[in-house]
């Protein structure tokens, strides 16, 4: 799985009509879309996805934000996907994100930061499974 990562275009990205611009930037950076869907996360699904942050002070607000509207999970493929995607999106806090990164360009705050990217190969694999079954990805891409 080291060539895969999970992106989520978060509810603020969808609300600001930035889906197309952000996906263009992702594709122009050499990522291939393996799977994509628009979903509205339930509270349980958002809590499960962000389980590691359960004890953090921002957890409750994060769940409210992530369930506030539709979002777009995208399974992506590229060599060195996890690291390259984190570089493309920039730091969690847009004020600290490098020039030209997606968060620097579009994010309003450390919470409303437009896009999610997996932080390790292990988590990429888990997070892709949160939204896409392996059977589904095989079928979509005609690999079966
Ligand atoms: P990243 O998304 O860059 O991997 P984290 O995994 O640390 O960042 O946090 C998950 C998400 O929680 C962030 O993308 C952001 O939406 C929110 N978040 C993180 N830190 C804060 C904070 N200090 N205050 C509010 N929201 C935060
Ligand atoms: Mg993270």
PDB file of C-alpha atoms and ligand atoms in Angstrom:
ATOM      1  CA  UNK A   1       0.000   0.000   0.000  1.00  0.00           C
ATOM      2  CA  UNK A   2       3.010   2.327   0.083  1.00  0.00           C
ATOM      3  CA  UNK A   3       1.885   3.939  -3.164  1.00  0.00           C
ATOM      4  CA  UNK A   4      -1.575   4.866  -1.896  1.00  0.00           C
ATOM      5  CA  UNK A   5      -3.071   7.527   0.305  1.00  0.00           C
ATOM      6  CA  UNK A   6      -6.504   8.741   1.327  1.00  0.00           C
ATOM      7  CA  UNK A   7      -7.581  12.316   0.690  1.00  0.00           C
ATOM      8  CA  UNK A   8     -10.834  13.800   1.920  1.00  0.00           C
ATOM      9  CA  UNK A   9     -12.114  17.042   0.450  1.00  0.00           C
ATOM     10  CA  UNK A  10     -13.645  18.272   3.697  1.00  0.00           C
ATOM     11  CA  UNK A  11     -17.051  19.986   4.103  1.00  0.00           C
ATOM     12  CA  UNK A  12     -15.534  23.495   3.796  1.00  0.00           C
ATOM     13  CA  UNK A  13     -13.970  22.519   0.442  1.00  0.00           C
ATOM     14  CA  UNK A  14     -17.362  21.349  -0.853  1.00  0.00           C
ATOM     15  CA  UNK A  15     -19.201  24.423   0.524  1.00  0.00           C
ATOM     16  CA  UNK A  16     -16.709  26.814  -1.059  1.00  0.00           C
ATOM     17  CA  UNK A  17     -17.161  25.133  -4.485  1.00  0.00           C
ATOM     18  CA  UNK A  18     -13.492  24.184  -4.577  1.00  0.00           C
ATOM     19  CA  UNK A  19     -13.846  20.478  -5.439  1.00  0.00           C
ATOM     20  CA  UNK A  20     -12.704  20.967  -9.037  1.00  0.00           C
ATOM     21  CA  UNK A  21      -9.788  23.286  -8.275  1.00  0.00           C
ATOM     22  CA  UNK A  22      -8.438  21.015  -5.547  1.00  0.00           C
ATOM     23  CA  UNK A  23      -8.773  17.835  -7.598  1.00  0.00           C
ATOM     24  CA  UNK A  24      -7.033  19.569 -10.517  1.00  0.00           C
ATOM     25  CA  UNK A  25      -4.118  20.473  -8.250  1.00  0.00           C
ATOM     26  CA  UNK A  26      -3.981  16.888  -6.961  1.00  0.00           C
ATOM     27  CA  UNK A  27      -4.000  15.412 -10.476  1.00  0.00           C
ATOM     28  CA  UNK A  28      -1.492  17.977 -11.776  1.00  0.00           C
ATOM     29  CA  UNK A  29       0.847  16.812  -8.997  1.00  0.00           C
ATOM     30  CA  UNK A  30       0.800  13.316 -10.507  1.00  0.00           C
ATOM     31  CA  UNK A  31      -1.775  11.517  -8.373  1.00  0.00           C
ATOM     32  CA  UNK A  32      -4.185   9.063  -9.976  1.00  0.00           C
ATOM     33  CA  UNK A  33      -7.740   8.767  -8.641  1.00  0.00           C
ATOM     34  CA  UNK A  34      -8.522   5.108  -7.803  1.00  0.00           C
ATOM     35  CA  UNK A  35     -11.855   5.788  -6.102  1.00  0.00           C
ATOM     36  CA  UNK A  36     -13.960   8.799  -5.212  1.00  0.00           C
ATOM     37  CA  UNK A  37     -17.378   9.369  -3.671  1.00  0.00           C
ATOM     38  CA  UNK A  38     -19.428  12.111  -2.061  1.00  0.00           C
ATOM     39  CA  UNK A  39     -20.710  11.226   1.395  1.00  0.00           C
ATOM     40  CA  UNK A  40     -22.126  12.894   4.457  1.00  0.00           C
ATOM     41  CA  UNK A  41     -20.340  11.428   7.448  1.00  0.00           C
ATOM     42  CA  UNK A  42     -22.464  10.256  10.347  1.00  0.00           C
ATOM     43  CA  UNK A  43     -21.280  11.135  13.826  1.00  0.00           C
ATOM     44  CA  UNK A  44     -20.212   7.515  14.393  1.00  0.00           C
ATOM     45  CA  UNK A  45     -18.284   7.359  11.138  1.00  0.00           C
ATOM     46  CA  UNK A  46     -16.455  10.653  11.833  1.00  0.00           C
ATOM     47  CA  UNK A  47     -15.640   9.548  15.383  1.00  0.00           C
ATOM     48  CA  UNK A  48     -14.291   6.244  14.089  1.00  0.00           C
ATOM     49  CA  UNK A  49     -12.199   7.931  11.431  1.00  0.00           C
ATOM     50  CA  UNK A  50     -10.630  10.388  13.908  1.00  0.00           C
ATOM     51  CA  UNK A  51     -10.449   7.920  16.820  1.00  0.00           C
ATOM     52  CA  UNK A  52      -6.763   8.754  17.461  1.00  0.00           C
ATOM     53  CA  UNK A  53      -7.744  12.332  18.332  1.00  0.00           C
ATOM     54  CA  UNK A  54     -10.478  11.332  20.799  1.00  0.00           C
ATOM     55  CA  UNK A  55      -8.666  12.811  23.804  1.00  0.00           C
ATOM     56  CA  UNK A  56      -7.717  16.079  22.090  1.00  0.00           C
ATOM     57  CA  UNK A  57      -9.484  19.321  23.090  1.00  0.00           C
ATOM     58  CA  UNK A  58     -10.523  19.969  19.480  1.00  0.00           C
ATOM     59  CA  UNK A  59     -12.153  16.532  19.002  1.00  0.00           C
ATOM     60  CA  UNK A  60     -15.777  17.561  19.608  1.00  0.00           C
ATOM     61  CA  UNK A  61     -15.561  20.555  17.247  1.00  0.00           C
ATOM     62  CA  UNK A  62     -13.766  18.402  14.678  1.00  0.00           C
ATOM     63  CA  UNK A  63     -16.689  15.952  14.623  1.00  0.00           C
ATOM     64  CA  UNK A  64     -19.241  18.799  14.303  1.00  0.00           C
ATOM     65  CA  UNK A  65     -17.214  20.246  11.405  1.00  0.00           C
ATOM     66  CA  UNK A  66     -16.688  16.927   9.605  1.00  0.00           C
ATOM     67  CA  UNK A  67     -20.415  16.088   9.819  1.00  0.00           C
ATOM     68  CA  UNK A  68     -21.573  19.614   8.840  1.00  0.00           C
ATOM     69  CA  UNK A  69     -22.048  18.766   5.161  1.00  0.00           C
ATOM     70  CA  UNK A  70     -20.940  16.428   2.419  1.00  0.00           C
ATOM     71  CA  UNK A  71     -17.287  15.580   1.903  1.00  0.00           C
ATOM     72  CA  UNK A  72     -15.409  13.747  -0.847  1.00  0.00           C
ATOM     73  CA  UNK A  73     -13.097  10.869   0.119  1.00  0.00           C
ATOM     74  CA  UNK A  74     -10.628  10.011  -2.650  1.00  0.00           C
ATOM     75  CA  UNK A  75      -8.303   7.010  -2.811  1.00  0.00           C
ATOM     76  CA  UNK A  76      -5.138   8.157  -4.567  1.00  0.00           C
ATOM     77  CA  UNK A  77      -2.165   6.406  -6.126  1.00  0.00           C
ATOM     78  CA  UNK A  78       1.334   7.719  -6.776  1.00  0.00           C
ATOM     79  CA  UNK A  79       4.857   6.672  -5.956  1.00  0.00           C
ATOM     80  CA  UNK A  80       5.613   7.892  -2.394  1.00  0.00           C
ATOM     81  CA  UNK A  81       1.937   8.867  -2.112  1.00  0.00           C
ATOM     82  CA  UNK A  82       1.654   9.569   1.622  1.00  0.00           C
ATOM     83  CA  UNK A  83       4.653  11.888   1.885  1.00  0.00           C
ATOM     84  CA  UNK A  84       4.090  13.616  -1.454  1.00  0.00           C
ATOM     85  CA  UNK A  85       0.439  14.270  -0.644  1.00  0.00           C
ATOM     86  CA  UNK A  86       1.260  15.746   2.783  1.00  0.00           C
ATOM     87  CA  UNK A  87       3.703  18.063   0.986  1.00  0.00           C
ATOM     88  CA  UNK A  88       1.058  19.067  -1.523  1.00  0.00           C
ATOM     89  CA  UNK A  89      -1.519  19.960   1.153  1.00  0.00           C
ATOM     90  CA  UNK A  90       0.869  21.714   3.567  1.00  0.00           C
ATOM     91  CA  UNK A  91       0.843  22.071   7.356  1.00  0.00           C
ATOM     92  CA  UNK A  92      -2.334  21.481   9.396  1.00  0.00           C
ATOM     93  CA  UNK A  93      -2.433  25.193  10.268  1.00  0.00           C
ATOM     94  CA  UNK A  94      -2.750  27.132   6.991  1.00  0.00           C
ATOM     95  CA  UNK A  95      -0.873  30.041   8.562  1.00  0.00           C
ATOM     96  CA  UNK A  96       2.141  27.714   8.775  1.00  0.00           C
ATOM     97  CA  UNK A  97       1.625  25.989   5.427  1.00  0.00           C
ATOM     98  CA  UNK A  98       4.134  26.564   2.633  1.00  0.00           C
ATOM     99  CA  UNK A  99       3.302  28.860  -0.288  1.00  0.00           C
ATOM    100  CA  UNK A 100       1.413  27.139  -3.078  1.00  0.00           C
ATOM    101  CA  UNK A 101       0.102  24.300  -0.915  1.00  0.00           C
ATOM    102  CA  UNK A 102      -3.620  23.527  -0.986  1.00  0.00           C
ATOM    103  CA  UNK A 103      -4.146  24.558   2.640  1.00  0.00           C
ATOM    104  CA  UNK A 104      -2.159  27.793   2.192  1.00  0.00           C
ATOM    105  CA  UNK A 105      -4.220  28.645  -0.876  1.00  0.00           C
ATOM    106  CA  UNK A 106      -7.694  27.801   0.406  1.00  0.00           C
ATOM    107  CA  UNK A 107      -7.928  26.997   4.136  1.00  0.00           C
ATOM    108  CA  UNK A 108      -9.586  29.417   6.556  1.00  0.00           C
ATOM    109  CA  UNK A 109      -8.264  28.025   9.856  1.00  0.00           C
ATOM    110  CA  UNK A 110      -6.454  25.162  11.558  1.00  0.00           C
ATOM    111  CA  UNK A 111      -9.823  23.384  11.826  1.00  0.00           C
ATOM    112  CA  UNK A 112     -11.373  24.271   8.478  1.00  0.00           C
ATOM    113  CA  UNK A 113      -8.371  23.233   6.457  1.00  0.00           C
ATOM    114  CA  UNK A 114      -9.983  21.975   3.234  1.00  0.00           C
ATOM    115  CA  UNK A 115      -8.388  18.572   2.891  1.00  0.00           C
ATOM    116  CA  UNK A 116      -7.299  15.464   4.779  1.00  0.00           C
ATOM    117  CA  UNK A 117      -4.225  13.400   3.933  1.00  0.00           C
ATOM    118  CA  UNK A 118      -3.111  10.130   5.562  1.00  0.00           C
ATOM    119  CA  UNK A 119       0.031  10.423   7.688  1.00  0.00           C
ATOM    120  CA  UNK A 120       1.556   6.937   7.222  1.00  0.00           C
ATOM    121  CA  UNK A 121       1.259   3.927   4.937  1.00  0.00           C
ATOM    122  CA  UNK A 122      -0.436   1.979   7.726  1.00  0.00           C
ATOM    123  CA  UNK A 123      -3.031   4.691   8.286  1.00  0.00           C
ATOM    124  CA  UNK A 124      -3.500   5.171   4.531  1.00  0.00           C
ATOM    125  CA  UNK A 125      -4.505   1.538   4.269  1.00  0.00           C
ATOM    126  CA  UNK A 126      -6.903   1.769   7.228  1.00  0.00           C
ATOM    127  CA  UNK A 127      -8.390   5.057   6.036  1.00  0.00           C
ATOM    128  CA  UNK A 128      -8.944   3.863   2.459  1.00  0.00           C
ATOM    129  CA  UNK A 129     -10.811   0.864   3.949  1.00  0.00           C
ATOM    130  CA  UNK A 130     -12.986   3.269   5.951  1.00  0.00           C
ATOM    131  CA  UNK A 131     -14.561   4.445   2.678  1.00  0.00           C
ATOM    132  CA  UNK A 132     -13.774   1.845  -0.009  1.00  0.00           C
ATOM    133  CA  UNK A 133     -13.821  -1.938   0.102  1.00  0.00           C
ATOM    134  CA  UNK A 134     -10.918  -3.609  -1.689  1.00  0.00           C
ATOM    135  CA  UNK A 135     -13.451  -5.459  -3.870  1.00  0.00           C
ATOM    136  CA  UNK A 136     -14.997  -2.121  -4.862  1.00  0.00           C
ATOM    137  CA  UNK A 137     -11.608  -0.637  -5.827  1.00  0.00           C
ATOM    138  CA  UNK A 138     -10.714  -3.733  -7.837  1.00  0.00           C
ATOM    139  CA  UNK A 139     -14.047  -3.618  -9.668  1.00  0.00           C
ATOM    140  CA  UNK A 140     -13.973   0.139 -10.354  1.00  0.00           C
ATOM    141  CA  UNK A 141     -10.520  -0.127 -11.882  1.00  0.00           C
ATOM    142  CA  UNK A 142     -11.203  -3.306 -13.835  1.00  0.00           C
ATOM    143  CA  UNK A 143      -8.485  -5.297 -12.067  1.00  0.00           C
ATOM    144  CA  UNK A 144     -10.581  -8.318 -11.178  1.00  0.00           C
TER     145      UNK A 144
HETATM  146  P1  LIG B   1      -3.681  16.721   9.820  1.00  0.00           P
HETATM  147  O1  LIG B   1      -5.063  16.773   9.188  1.00  0.00           O
HETATM  148  O2  LIG B   1      -2.749  17.757   9.248  1.00  0.00           O
HETATM  149  O3  LIG B   1      -3.087  15.335   9.811  1.00  0.00           O
HETATM  150  P2  LIG B   1      -4.224  16.276  12.642  1.00  0.00           P
HETATM  151  O4  LIG B   1      -4.279  14.823  12.300  1.00  0.00           O
HETATM  152  O5  LIG B   1      -3.330  16.701  13.740  1.00  0.00           O
HETATM  153  O6  LIG B   1      -3.860  17.150  11.352  1.00  0.00           O
HETATM  154  O7  LIG B   1      -5.694  16.791  13.021  1.00  0.00           O
HETATM  155  C1  LIG B   1      -6.831  16.308  12.327  1.00  0.00           C
HETATM  156  C2  LIG B   1      -7.724  17.485  12.006  1.00  0.00           C
HETATM  157  O8  LIG B   1      -8.215  18.052  13.221  1.00  0.00           O
HETATM  158  C3  LIG B   1      -7.025  18.669  11.301  1.00  0.00           C
HETATM  159  O9  LIG B   1      -6.877  18.491   9.911  1.00  0.00           O
HETATM  160  C4  LIG B   1      -7.966  19.803  11.637  1.00  0.00           C
HETATM  161  O10 LIG B   1      -9.162  19.795  10.848  1.00  0.00           O
HETATM  162  C5  LIG B   1      -8.337  19.467  13.090  1.00  0.00           C
HETATM  163  N1  LIG B   1      -7.399  20.095  14.037  1.00  0.00           N
HETATM  164  C6  LIG B   1      -6.116  19.741  14.301  1.00  0.00           C
HETATM  165  N2  LIG B   1      -5.548  20.518  15.238  1.00  0.00           N
HETATM  166  C7  LIG B   1      -6.507  21.405  15.606  1.00  0.00           C
HETATM  167  C8  LIG B   1      -6.564  22.487  16.538  1.00  0.00           C
HETATM  168  N3  LIG B   1      -5.503  22.810  17.281  1.00  0.00           N
HETATM  169  N4  LIG B   1      -7.721  23.182  16.638  1.00  0.00           N
HETATM  170  C9  LIG B   1      -8.796  22.862  15.890  1.00  0.00           C
HETATM  171  N5  LIG B   1      -8.830  21.856  14.997  1.00  0.00           N
HETATM  172  C10 LIG B   1      -7.701  21.130  14.837  1.00  0.00           C
HETATM  173 MG1  LIG B   2      -3.758  13.589  10.731  1.00  0.00          MG
END
